[in-house]
mmCIF file of C-alpha atoms and ligand atoms in Angstrom:
data_model
loop_
_atom_site.group_PDB
_atom_site.id
_atom_site.type_symbol
_atom_site.label_atom_id
_atom_site.label_comp_id
_atom_site.label_asym_id
_atom_site.label_seq_id
_atom_site.Cartn_x
_atom_site.Cartn_y
_atom_site.Cartn_z
ATOM 1 C CA MET A 1 9.526 -127.278 210.444
ATOM 2 C CA THR A 2 11.691 -128.643 213.214
ATOM 3 C CA GLN A 3 15.001 -128.197 211.457
ATOM 4 C CA HIS A 4 16.395 -124.894 210.315
ATOM 5 C CA TYR A 5 18.968 -123.940 207.777
ATOM 6 C CA HIS A 6 20.491 -120.479 207.801
ATOM 7 C CA PRO A 7 21.445 -119.830 204.181
ATOM 8 C CA ASP A 8 21.791 -116.089 204.897
ATOM 9 C CA LEU A 9 24.310 -116.725 207.684
ATOM 10 C CA LEU A 10 26.175 -119.384 205.709
ATOM 11 C CA ALA A 11 26.477 -117.445 202.434
ATOM 12 C CA PRO A 12 29.377 -115.106 203.397
ATOM 13 C CA PHE A 13 31.438 -118.050 204.642
ATOM 14 C CA LEU A 14 30.855 -120.068 201.471
ATOM 15 C CA ALA A 15 31.999 -116.956 199.557
ATOM 16 C CA LEU A 16 35.389 -116.858 201.351
ATOM 17 C CA PRO A 17 38.387 -117.870 199.229
ATOM 18 C CA GLN A 18 39.620 -121.351 200.060
ATOM 19 C CA GLY A 19 43.119 -121.077 198.621
ATOM 20 C CA ASP A 20 44.486 -123.990 196.612
ATOM 21 C CA LYS A 21 42.756 -126.561 198.751
ATOM 22 C CA ILE A 22 39.559 -128.272 197.830
ATOM 23 C CA GLN A 23 36.965 -130.204 199.792
ATOM 24 C CA ALA A 24 36.161 -133.742 198.707
ATOM 25 C CA GLU A 25 32.950 -135.226 200.083
ATOM 26 C CA TYR A 26 33.233 -139.040 200.025
ATOM 27 C CA VAL A 27 29.770 -140.608 199.635
ATOM 28 C CA TRP A 28 29.015 -144.292 200.210
ATOM 29 C CA ILE A 29 26.122 -146.726 200.602
ATOM 30 C CA ASP A 30 25.666 -147.976 204.176
ATOM 31 C CA GLY A 31 24.569 -151.323 205.602
ATOM 32 C CA ASP A 32 20.876 -150.506 205.251
ATOM 33 C CA GLY A 33 20.802 -149.005 201.768
ATOM 34 C CA GLY A 34 21.119 -145.447 203.104
ATOM 35 C CA LEU A 35 23.722 -142.889 202.138
ATOM 36 C CA ARG A 36 26.577 -141.587 204.272
ATOM 37 C CA SER A 37 29.300 -139.061 203.586
ATOM 38 C CA LYS A 38 32.275 -137.306 205.147
ATOM 39 C CA THR A 39 34.726 -134.698 203.958
ATOM 40 C CA THR A 40 38.460 -134.532 203.512
ATOM 41 C CA THR A 41 40.664 -131.642 202.397
ATOM 42 C CA VAL A 42 42.697 -132.299 199.255
ATOM 43 C CA THR A 43 45.764 -130.175 198.550
ATOM 44 C CA LYS A 44 45.167 -129.590 194.864
ATOM 45 C CA LYS A 45 42.528 -129.690 192.179
ATOM 46 C CA VAL A 46 41.345 -133.222 191.376
ATOM 47 C CA THR A 47 41.045 -134.280 187.742
ATOM 48 C CA SER A 48 40.745 -138.073 188.098
ATOM 49 C CA ILE A 49 39.889 -140.622 190.779
ATOM 50 C CA ASN A 50 43.589 -141.564 190.791
ATOM 51 C CA ASP A 51 44.318 -138.188 192.423
ATOM 52 C CA LEU A 52 42.275 -139.280 195.435
ATOM 53 C CA ARG A 53 43.372 -141.392 198.352
ATOM 54 C CA VAL A 54 41.792 -144.578 199.584
ATOM 55 C CA TRP A 55 40.130 -143.518 202.850
ATOM 56 C CA ASP A 56 38.340 -145.401 205.615
ATOM 57 C CA PHE A 57 35.541 -145.120 208.136
ATOM 58 C CA ASP A 58 34.045 -146.844 211.151
ATOM 59 C CA GLY A 59 31.909 -149.595 209.655
ATOM 60 C CA SER A 60 30.569 -150.612 213.074
ATOM 61 C CA SER A 61 28.581 -147.360 213.094
ATOM 62 C CA THR A 62 26.963 -147.997 209.704
ATOM 63 C CA ASN A 63 26.012 -151.674 209.996
ATOM 64 C CA GLN A 64 28.904 -152.656 207.731
ATOM 65 C CA ALA A 65 31.440 -154.224 210.091
ATOM 66 C CA PRO A 66 31.818 -155.660 213.623
ATOM 67 C CA GLY A 67 33.259 -153.374 216.335
ATOM 68 C CA ASN A 68 36.405 -155.446 216.776
ATOM 69 C CA ASP A 69 37.350 -155.135 213.092
ATOM 70 C CA SER A 70 35.576 -151.957 212.134
ATOM 71 C CA ASP A 71 37.722 -150.222 209.521
ATOM 72 C CA ILE A 72 36.105 -150.224 206.078
ATOM 73 C CA TYR A 73 38.013 -148.827 203.130
ATOM 74 C CA LEU A 74 36.545 -146.263 200.759
ATOM 75 C CA ARG A 75 37.885 -146.587 197.226
ATOM 76 C CA PRO A 76 36.939 -143.674 194.957
ATOM 77 C CA ALA A 77 34.845 -144.827 191.972
ATOM 78 C CA ALA A 78 33.336 -141.700 190.393
ATOM 79 C CA ILE A 79 33.617 -137.929 190.778
ATOM 80 C CA PHE A 80 30.924 -135.259 190.487
ATOM 81 C CA LYS A 81 30.988 -131.504 191.038
ATOM 82 C CA ASP A 82 29.743 -130.396 194.447
ATOM 83 C CA PRO A 83 26.688 -128.118 194.071
ATOM 84 C CA PHE A 84 26.666 -127.291 197.799
ATOM 85 C CA ARG A 85 30.194 -125.934 198.062
ATOM 86 C CA GLY A 86 30.688 -124.960 194.409
ATOM 87 C CA GLY A 87 34.067 -124.119 192.862
ATOM 88 C CA ASP A 88 36.497 -126.992 192.405
ATOM 89 C CA ASN A 89 35.013 -128.898 195.332
ATOM 90 C CA ILE A 90 33.837 -132.398 194.539
ATOM 91 C CA LEU A 91 31.611 -135.287 195.519
ATOM 92 C CA VAL A 92 33.297 -138.672 195.389
ATOM 93 C CA LEU A 93 31.237 -141.826 195.094
ATOM 94 C CA ALA A 94 33.240 -144.512 196.864
ATOM 95 C CA GLU A 95 33.079 -148.319 197.012
ATOM 96 C CA CYS A 96 33.358 -150.134 200.353
ATOM 97 C CA TYR A 97 36.021 -152.810 200.931
ATOM 98 C CA ASN A 98 36.899 -154.924 203.967
ATOM 99 C CA ASN A 99 40.413 -154.862 205.370
ATOM 100 C CA ASP A 100 41.291 -158.178 203.670
ATOM 101 C CA GLY A 101 40.590 -156.567 200.284
ATOM 102 C CA THR A 102 37.274 -158.315 199.663
ATOM 103 C CA PRO A 103 34.280 -156.163 198.717
ATOM 104 C CA ASN A 104 32.038 -155.320 201.679
ATOM 105 C CA ARG A 105 28.671 -157.121 201.605
ATOM 106 C CA THR A 106 27.059 -153.784 200.686
ATOM 107 C CA ASN A 107 29.314 -153.303 197.667
ATOM 108 C CA TYR A 108 27.110 -154.411 194.760
ATOM 109 C CA ARG A 109 29.032 -152.130 192.413
ATOM 110 C CA TYR A 110 31.974 -154.519 192.540
ATOM 111 C CA HIS A 111 29.882 -157.397 191.159
ATOM 112 C CA ALA A 112 27.999 -155.264 188.620
ATOM 113 C CA LYS A 113 31.281 -153.871 187.279
ATOM 114 C CA LYS A 114 32.543 -157.400 186.560
ATOM 115 C CA ILE A 115 29.383 -158.104 184.552
ATOM 116 C CA MET A 116 29.525 -154.781 182.683
ATOM 117 C CA ASP A 117 33.196 -155.340 181.793
ATOM 118 C CA GLN A 118 32.235 -158.564 179.985
ATOM 119 C CA VAL A 119 29.692 -156.881 177.699
ATOM 120 C CA LYS A 120 31.385 -153.581 176.836
ATOM 121 C CA GLU A 121 31.080 -154.125 173.086
ATOM 122 C CA LEU A 122 27.291 -154.659 173.407
ATOM 123 C CA GLU A 123 27.023 -151.096 174.804
ATOM 124 C CA PRO A 124 24.248 -151.622 177.373
ATOM 125 C CA TRP A 125 22.327 -148.416 178.133
ATOM 126 C CA PHE A 126 19.965 -147.791 181.005
ATOM 127 C CA GLY A 127 17.521 -145.086 181.995
ATOM 128 C CA ILE A 128 16.014 -145.280 185.484
ATOM 129 C CA GLU A 129 12.825 -143.460 186.506
ATOM 130 C CA GLN A 130 13.301 -142.792 190.199
ATOM 131 C CA GLU A 131 10.024 -142.247 192.030
ATOM 132 C CA TYR A 132 9.996 -141.034 195.634
ATOM 133 C CA THR A 133 7.678 -139.499 198.206
ATOM 134 C CA LEU A 134 8.146 -136.429 200.402
ATOM 135 C CA PHE A 135 7.240 -136.394 204.081
ATOM 136 C CA ASP A 136 7.070 -133.752 206.780
ATOM 137 C CA MET A 137 9.276 -134.197 209.823
ATOM 138 C CA ASP A 138 6.149 -135.368 211.709
ATOM 139 C CA GLY A 139 5.690 -138.281 209.299
ATOM 140 C CA THR A 140 2.709 -137.057 207.244
ATOM 141 C CA PRO A 141 3.101 -136.742 203.489
ATOM 142 C CA TYR A 142 4.391 -133.275 202.694
ATOM 143 C CA GLY A 143 1.651 -130.690 202.149
ATOM 144 C CA TRP A 144 -1.207 -133.042 203.080
ATOM 145 C CA PRO A 145 -3.851 -131.729 205.488
ATOM 146 C CA LYS A 146 -2.908 -132.709 209.048
ATOM 147 C CA GLY A 147 -5.016 -135.621 210.229
ATOM 148 C CA GLY A 148 -6.788 -135.883 206.881
ATOM 149 C CA PHE A 149 -6.335 -136.675 203.223
ATOM 150 C CA PRO A 150 -6.187 -134.682 200.020
ATOM 151 C CA GLY A 151 -8.749 -135.420 197.320
ATOM 152 C CA PRO A 152 -8.375 -138.718 195.429
ATOM 153 C CA GLN A 153 -5.710 -139.269 192.779
ATOM 154 C CA GLY A 154 -6.381 -137.649 189.428
ATOM 155 C CA PRO A 155 -5.281 -134.000 189.280
ATOM 156 C CA TYR A 156 -1.767 -134.494 190.638
ATOM 157 C CA TYR A 157 0.176 -136.352 187.902
ATOM 158 C CA CYS A 158 2.158 -133.703 185.988
ATOM 159 C CA GLY A 159 -0.099 -131.210 187.752
ATOM 160 C CA ALA A 160 0.160 -127.455 187.732
ATOM 161 C CA GLY A 161 -1.398 -125.093 190.227
ATOM 162 C CA ALA A 162 -1.830 -124.636 193.967
ATOM 163 C CA GLY A 163 -3.263 -127.696 195.683
ATOM 164 C CA LYS A 164 -2.083 -129.985 192.885
ATOM 165 C CA VAL A 165 1.685 -129.883 193.320
ATOM 166 C CA PHE A 166 3.786 -129.851 196.455
ATOM 167 C CA ALA A 167 7.398 -128.710 197.018
ATOM 168 C CA ARG A 168 8.112 -127.708 193.447
ATOM 169 C CA ASP A 169 10.918 -125.435 194.691
ATOM 170 C CA LEU A 170 12.733 -128.393 196.235
ATOM 171 C CA ILE A 171 12.333 -130.408 193.038
ATOM 172 C CA GLU A 172 13.655 -127.544 190.895
ATOM 173 C CA ALA A 173 16.662 -127.132 193.175
ATOM 174 C CA HIS A 174 17.442 -130.837 192.853
ATOM 175 C CA TYR A 175 17.146 -130.805 189.066
ATOM 176 C CA ARG A 176 19.571 -127.909 188.677
ATOM 177 C CA ALA A 177 21.950 -129.338 191.281
ATOM 178 C CA CYS A 178 22.090 -132.604 189.300
ATOM 179 C CA LEU A 179 22.864 -130.764 186.059
ATOM 180 C CA TYR A 180 25.608 -128.780 187.787
ATOM 181 C CA ALA A 181 27.089 -131.913 189.366
ATOM 182 C CA GLY A 182 27.364 -133.651 186.002
ATOM 183 C CA ILE A 183 24.616 -136.200 186.624
ATOM 184 C CA ASN A 184 22.919 -137.350 183.440
ATOM 185 C CA ILE A 185 19.426 -136.385 184.622
ATOM 186 C CA SER A 186 16.951 -136.512 181.754
ATOM 187 C CA GLY A 187 13.733 -135.127 183.244
ATOM 188 C CA ILE A 188 11.299 -134.738 186.137
ATOM 189 C CA ASN A 189 7.554 -135.045 186.663
ATOM 190 C CA ALA A 190 5.004 -134.865 189.458
ATOM 191 C CA GLU A 191 3.477 -138.286 190.134
ATOM 192 C CA VAL A 192 -0.035 -139.682 190.528
ATOM 193 C CA MET A 193 0.002 -139.538 194.339
ATOM 194 C CA PRO A 194 0.262 -136.002 195.724
ATOM 195 C CA SER A 195 3.770 -135.228 197.046
ATOM 196 C CA GLN A 196 5.216 -138.090 195.014
ATOM 197 C CA TRP A 197 7.683 -137.134 192.299
ATOM 198 C CA GLU A 198 9.896 -138.769 189.705
ATOM 199 C CA PHE A 199 13.182 -137.905 188.108
ATOM 200 C CA GLN A 200 14.827 -139.836 185.303
ATOM 201 C CA VAL A 201 18.531 -140.520 184.952
ATOM 202 C CA GLY A 202 19.918 -141.775 181.658
ATOM 203 C CA PRO A 203 20.634 -143.045 179.181
ATOM 204 C CA CYS A 204 23.768 -144.105 181.038
ATOM 205 C CA GLU A 205 26.109 -146.811 179.783
ATOM 206 C CA GLY A 206 27.019 -149.808 181.952
ATOM 207 C CA ILE A 207 28.235 -149.204 185.482
ATOM 208 C CA SER A 208 27.699 -145.441 185.256
ATOM 209 C CA MET A 209 23.923 -145.965 185.629
ATOM 210 C CA GLY A 210 24.360 -146.949 189.254
ATOM 211 C CA ASP A 211 26.918 -144.223 189.906
ATOM 212 C CA HIS A 212 24.695 -141.472 188.554
ATOM 213 C CA LEU A 213 21.526 -142.729 190.238
ATOM 214 C CA TRP A 214 23.129 -143.091 193.656
ATOM 215 C CA MET A 215 24.650 -139.622 193.465
ATOM 216 C CA SER A 216 21.350 -138.087 192.329
ATOM 217 C CA ARG A 217 19.684 -139.681 195.370
ATOM 218 C CA TYR A 218 22.397 -138.242 197.582
ATOM 219 C CA LEU A 219 21.757 -134.759 196.198
ATOM 220 C CA LEU A 220 18.033 -135.201 196.768
ATOM 221 C CA VAL A 221 18.302 -136.164 200.428
ATOM 222 C CA ARG A 222 20.896 -133.429 201.090
ATOM 223 C CA ILE A 223 18.748 -130.736 199.495
ATOM 224 C CA ALA A 224 15.579 -131.987 201.189
ATOM 225 C CA GLU A 225 17.492 -131.766 204.488
ATOM 226 C CA GLN A 226 17.728 -128.010 203.905
ATOM 227 C CA TRP A 227 13.953 -127.855 203.347
ATOM 228 C CA GLY A 228 13.281 -129.885 206.493
ATOM 229 C CA ILE A 229 11.623 -132.537 204.316
ATOM 230 C CA LYS A 230 12.201 -136.290 204.490
ATOM 231 C CA VAL A 231 12.571 -138.338 201.326
ATOM 232 C CA SER A 232 11.086 -141.824 201.306
ATOM 233 C CA PHE A 233 12.138 -144.427 198.761
ATOM 234 C CA HIS A 234 9.653 -146.963 200.149
ATOM 235 C CA PRO A 235 7.737 -148.733 197.322
ATOM 236 C CA LYS A 236 4.366 -148.401 199.091
ATOM 237 C CA PRO A 237 4.741 -145.445 201.439
ATOM 238 C CA LEU A 238 0.993 -145.270 202.065
ATOM 239 C CA GLN A 239 -1.513 -148.119 202.219
ATOM 240 C CA GLY A 240 -4.795 -147.753 200.379
ATOM 241 C CA ASP A 241 -5.708 -146.240 197.071
ATOM 242 C CA TRP A 242 -2.440 -144.407 196.601
ATOM 243 C CA ASN A 243 0.128 -145.297 193.958
ATOM 244 C CA GLY A 244 3.299 -147.023 195.015
ATOM 245 C CA ALA A 245 6.777 -145.858 194.016
ATOM 246 C CA GLY A 246 8.912 -147.652 191.478
ATOM 247 C CA ALA A 247 12.157 -147.393 189.605
ATOM 248 C CA HIS A 248 11.215 -148.422 186.057
ATOM 249 C CA THR A 249 14.425 -149.487 184.371
ATOM 250 C CA ASN A 250 14.698 -148.801 180.637
ATOM 251 C CA TYR A 251 17.279 -150.903 178.866
ATOM 252 C CA SER A 252 18.820 -151.357 175.450
ATOM 253 C CA THR A 253 21.867 -152.788 173.765
ATOM 254 C CA LYS A 254 23.453 -151.507 170.585
ATOM 255 C CA ALA A 255 21.599 -154.213 168.599
ATOM 256 C CA MET A 256 18.248 -153.097 170.020
ATOM 257 C CA ARG A 257 18.887 -149.496 169.031
ATOM 258 C CA GLU A 258 19.695 -150.336 165.415
ATOM 259 C CA ALA A 259 17.200 -150.855 162.560
ATOM 260 C CA GLY A 260 15.278 -154.089 163.179
ATOM 261 C CA GLY A 261 16.252 -153.995 166.854
ATOM 262 C CA LEU A 262 12.774 -155.099 167.925
ATOM 263 C CA LYS A 263 13.923 -158.695 167.292
ATOM 264 C CA ALA A 264 16.699 -158.274 169.862
ATOM 265 C CA ILE A 265 14.226 -156.659 172.282
ATOM 266 C CA GLU A 266 11.836 -159.616 171.916
ATOM 267 C CA ALA A 267 14.698 -162.094 172.406
ATOM 268 C CA ALA A 268 15.703 -160.292 175.603
ATOM 269 C CA ILE A 269 12.111 -160.418 176.893
ATOM 270 C CA GLU A 270 12.021 -164.186 176.286
ATOM 271 C CA LYS A 271 15.117 -164.586 178.443
ATOM 272 C CA LEU A 272 13.755 -162.280 181.145
ATOM 273 C CA ALA A 273 10.602 -164.447 181.268
ATOM 274 C CA THR A 274 12.686 -167.449 182.358
ATOM 275 C CA ARG A 275 14.181 -165.694 185.396
ATOM 276 C CA HIS A 276 11.283 -163.721 186.889
ATOM 277 C CA ASP A 277 11.851 -164.904 190.460
ATOM 278 C CA GLU A 278 15.609 -164.264 190.360
ATOM 279 C CA HIS A 279 14.945 -160.716 189.211
ATOM 280 C CA ILE A 280 12.193 -160.060 191.756
ATOM 281 C CA ALA A 281 14.620 -161.163 194.474
ATOM 282 C CA VAL A 282 16.850 -158.151 193.765
ATOM 283 C CA TYR A 283 14.163 -155.674 192.666
ATOM 284 C CA GLY A 284 13.657 -154.085 196.095
ATOM 285 C CA GLU A 285 12.372 -154.802 199.602
ATOM 286 C CA ASP A 286 8.601 -154.698 200.193
ATOM 287 C CA ASN A 287 7.994 -154.719 196.450
ATOM 288 C CA ASP A 288 5.142 -157.203 197.039
ATOM 289 C CA LEU A 289 3.172 -154.328 198.588
ATOM 290 C CA ARG A 290 3.504 -152.443 195.299
ATOM 291 C CA LEU A 291 3.323 -155.121 192.579
ATOM 292 C CA THR A 292 -0.305 -156.033 193.196
ATOM 293 C CA GLY A 293 -1.531 -155.930 189.604
ATOM 294 C CA ARG A 294 -3.265 -152.629 190.410
ATOM 295 C CA HIS A 295 -2.049 -149.010 190.231
ATOM 296 C CA GLU A 296 -0.257 -149.506 186.888
ATOM 297 C CA THR A 297 1.705 -152.598 187.937
ATOM 298 C CA GLY A 298 1.961 -156.216 186.868
ATOM 299 C CA HIS A 299 1.404 -158.774 189.683
ATOM 300 C CA ILE A 300 4.613 -159.856 191.442
ATOM 301 C CA GLY A 301 3.733 -163.536 190.983
ATOM 302 C CA SER A 302 3.777 -163.684 187.202
ATOM 303 C CA PHE A 303 5.746 -162.385 184.266
ATOM 304 C CA SER A 304 4.037 -160.518 181.443
ATOM 305 C CA SER A 305 4.953 -158.176 178.630
ATOM 306 C CA GLY A 306 3.223 -156.015 176.075
ATOM 307 C CA VAL A 307 3.343 -152.985 173.845
ATOM 308 C CA ALA A 308 2.252 -149.830 175.717
ATOM 309 C CA ASN A 309 0.956 -152.022 178.579
ATOM 310 C CA ARG A 310 1.491 -150.349 181.969
ATOM 311 C CA GLY A 311 0.019 -153.374 183.724
ATOM 312 C CA ALA A 312 2.809 -155.657 182.487
ATOM 313 C CA SER A 313 6.212 -156.613 183.913
ATOM 314 C CA ILE A 314 7.896 -155.427 180.723
ATOM 315 C CA ARG A 315 6.508 -152.712 178.473
ATOM 316 C CA ILE A 316 7.630 -152.038 174.934
ATOM 317 C CA PRO A 317 6.909 -148.345 174.435
ATOM 318 C CA ARG A 318 4.505 -147.664 171.553
ATOM 319 C CA HIS A 319 7.060 -145.605 169.633
ATOM 320 C CA VAL A 320 9.601 -148.419 169.919
ATOM 321 C CA ALA A 321 7.148 -150.940 168.453
ATOM 322 C CA SER A 322 6.247 -148.642 165.588
ATOM 323 C CA GLN A 323 9.859 -147.741 164.754
ATOM 324 C CA GLY A 324 10.957 -151.352 165.136
ATOM 325 C CA MET A 325 13.911 -150.478 167.378
ATOM 326 C CA GLY A 326 14.781 -148.778 170.656
ATOM 327 C CA TYR A 327 14.525 -150.155 174.184
ATOM 328 C CA LEU A 328 12.360 -152.029 176.664
ATOM 329 C CA GLU A 329 11.038 -150.892 180.033
ATOM 330 C CA ASP A 330 11.284 -153.233 183.018
ATOM 331 C CA ARG A 331 8.498 -151.910 185.270
ATOM 332 C CA ARG A 332 9.147 -154.300 188.160
ATOM 333 C CA PRO A 333 12.000 -152.611 190.086
ATOM 334 C CA ALA A 334 10.896 -150.776 193.245
ATOM 335 C CA SER A 335 11.942 -147.250 194.196
ATOM 336 C CA ASN A 336 14.327 -148.598 196.852
ATOM 337 C CA ILE A 337 16.470 -150.770 194.527
ATOM 338 C CA ASP A 338 20.203 -150.850 194.424
ATOM 339 C CA PRO A 339 20.649 -149.942 190.734
ATOM 340 C CA TYR A 340 23.898 -151.922 190.560
ATOM 341 C CA ARG A 341 21.991 -155.127 191.356
ATOM 342 C CA VAL A 342 19.210 -154.377 188.884
ATOM 343 C CA THR A 343 21.389 -153.351 185.943
ATOM 344 C CA GLY A 344 23.731 -156.247 186.725
ATOM 345 C CA ILE A 345 21.072 -158.956 186.614
ATOM 346 C CA ILE A 346 19.410 -157.490 183.502
ATOM 347 C CA VAL A 347 22.698 -157.735 181.609
ATOM 348 C CA GLU A 348 23.476 -161.145 183.084
ATOM 349 C CA THR A 349 20.097 -162.557 182.020
ATOM 350 C CA THR A 350 19.878 -160.967 178.570
ATOM 351 C CA CYS A 351 23.541 -161.048 177.473
ATOM 352 C CA LEU A 352 25.421 -163.703 179.425
ATOM 353 C CA LEU A 353 23.033 -166.662 179.703
HETATM 354 P P1 LIG B 1 7.919 -143.322 180.839
HETATM 355 O O1 LIG B 1 7.245 -143.086 179.533
HETATM 356 O O2 LIG B 1 7.909 -144.759 181.209
HETATM 357 O O3 LIG B 1 7.398 -142.434 181.945
HETATM 358 P P2 LIG B 1 10.366 -141.705 181.039
HETATM 359 O O4 LIG B 1 10.346 -140.680 179.964
HETATM 360 O O5 LIG B 1 10.024 -141.269 182.411
HETATM 361 O O6 LIG B 1 9.459 -142.954 180.561
HETATM 362 O O7 LIG B 1 11.810 -142.356 181.139
HETATM 363 C C1 LIG B 1 12.419 -142.986 180.065
HETATM 364 C C2 LIG B 1 13.890 -143.210 180.387
HETATM 365 O O8 LIG B 1 14.428 -144.067 179.373
HETATM 366 C C3 LIG B 1 14.746 -141.957 180.390
HETATM 367 O O9 LIG B 1 15.614 -141.974 181.505
HETATM 368 C C4 LIG B 1 15.556 -142.076 179.116
HETATM 369 O O10 LIG B 1 16.814 -141.460 179.215
HETATM 370 C C5 LIG B 1 15.697 -143.568 178.987
HETATM 371 N N1 LIG B 1 16.007 -144.037 177.628
HETATM 372 C C6 LIG B 1 15.693 -143.449 176.439
HETATM 373 N N2 LIG B 1 16.189 -144.156 175.420
HETATM 374 C C7 LIG B 1 16.813 -145.244 175.955
HETATM 375 C C8 LIG B 1 17.520 -146.348 175.400
HETATM 376 N N3 LIG B 1 17.673 -146.504 174.089
HETATM 377 N N4 LIG B 1 18.037 -147.252 176.271
HETATM 378 C C9 LIG B 1 17.866 -147.126 177.587
HETATM 379 N N5 LIG B 1 17.227 -146.099 178.166
HETATM 380 C C10 LIG B 1 16.694 -145.166 177.362
HETATM 381 MN MN1 LIG B 2 37.626 -139.995 214.159
HETATM 382 MN MN1 LIG B 3 8.404 -141.849 183.743
HETATM 383 MN MN1 LIG B 4 6.333 -142.642 187.062
HETATM 384 MN MN1 LIG B 5 7.986 -145.700 183.127
#
């Protein structure tokens, strides 16, 4: 490990009283789909985003603005509890705006929010299965033999036991940190490729899906930093016979969740079929390396759907088909999606066209 944390040295300082002041960590999405954050002291306990100021940062250092006009505004959008500092300290997910008041090019939340506001009464719910891969600081998958490979895929998915799972302590820490923060995390599992994991967030209504997923990713990369482990959201982190990483997006409206909702699910799938290319365009970079038609994916070039079919673009879970209501699973989104873009286009296609 090339990077060292000193939790024993830090602990007594974190235990010091901090008076009436709290620390607010503003988190935002940068010009390359990464996460950035910085802290400000707030003079009293925060109960709503209206208690927080609009802040700014140097967008020329994050690929979000030119140097001669570099100030980007951070407008608070959602608050979570801070599992690193504890107490009343908070994490603030913020949207990026240019100085003329227009949304920064990286601000997909702005556009998704407009779409979600139009369909409030349809109550769109989402659940995203975030897959990701862990790497050592030297660039090899975490826990893999140096200069070699572990045995072929098979024993690792939902595995238990030494040699089958890697970094379970890190994954446990992340799960509990998400629960503490107020993120609607619904589960975790080890994936098919060793050192690849998944967590699920949802069901979340409307715009909150993106808020919760982005903040859960932030917690993951912050915690992994303490372990000296790198998190990759690349959809095909390793060439060859190793599974890629996706972000299956489960989706329902109120009508789909009610008795006979399968009709509404089928109608939505018909609409999705007409806009395959438009969806693929916002379903993640390098997704062509993953959607090959192998490794439990449908081919990127064609749309397909089916009950319990993990080789299709859209899967209707078996239990949904048998109950005649529930939700659909869009299996196309890659692990590196911006969830605001994905949830936005799903609602646009199925509810607004
Ligand atoms: P899979 O069987 O594909 O591995 P998971 O159990 O990993 O599915 O994830 C399913 C996700 O779907 C969870 O995040 C869950 O909260 C979400 N979900 C459950 N019901 C609904 C619903 N009605 N609408 C949208 N999402 C839902
Ligand atoms: Mn400064
Ligand atoms: Mn899953
Ligand atoms: Mn999975
Ligand atoms: Mn799935």
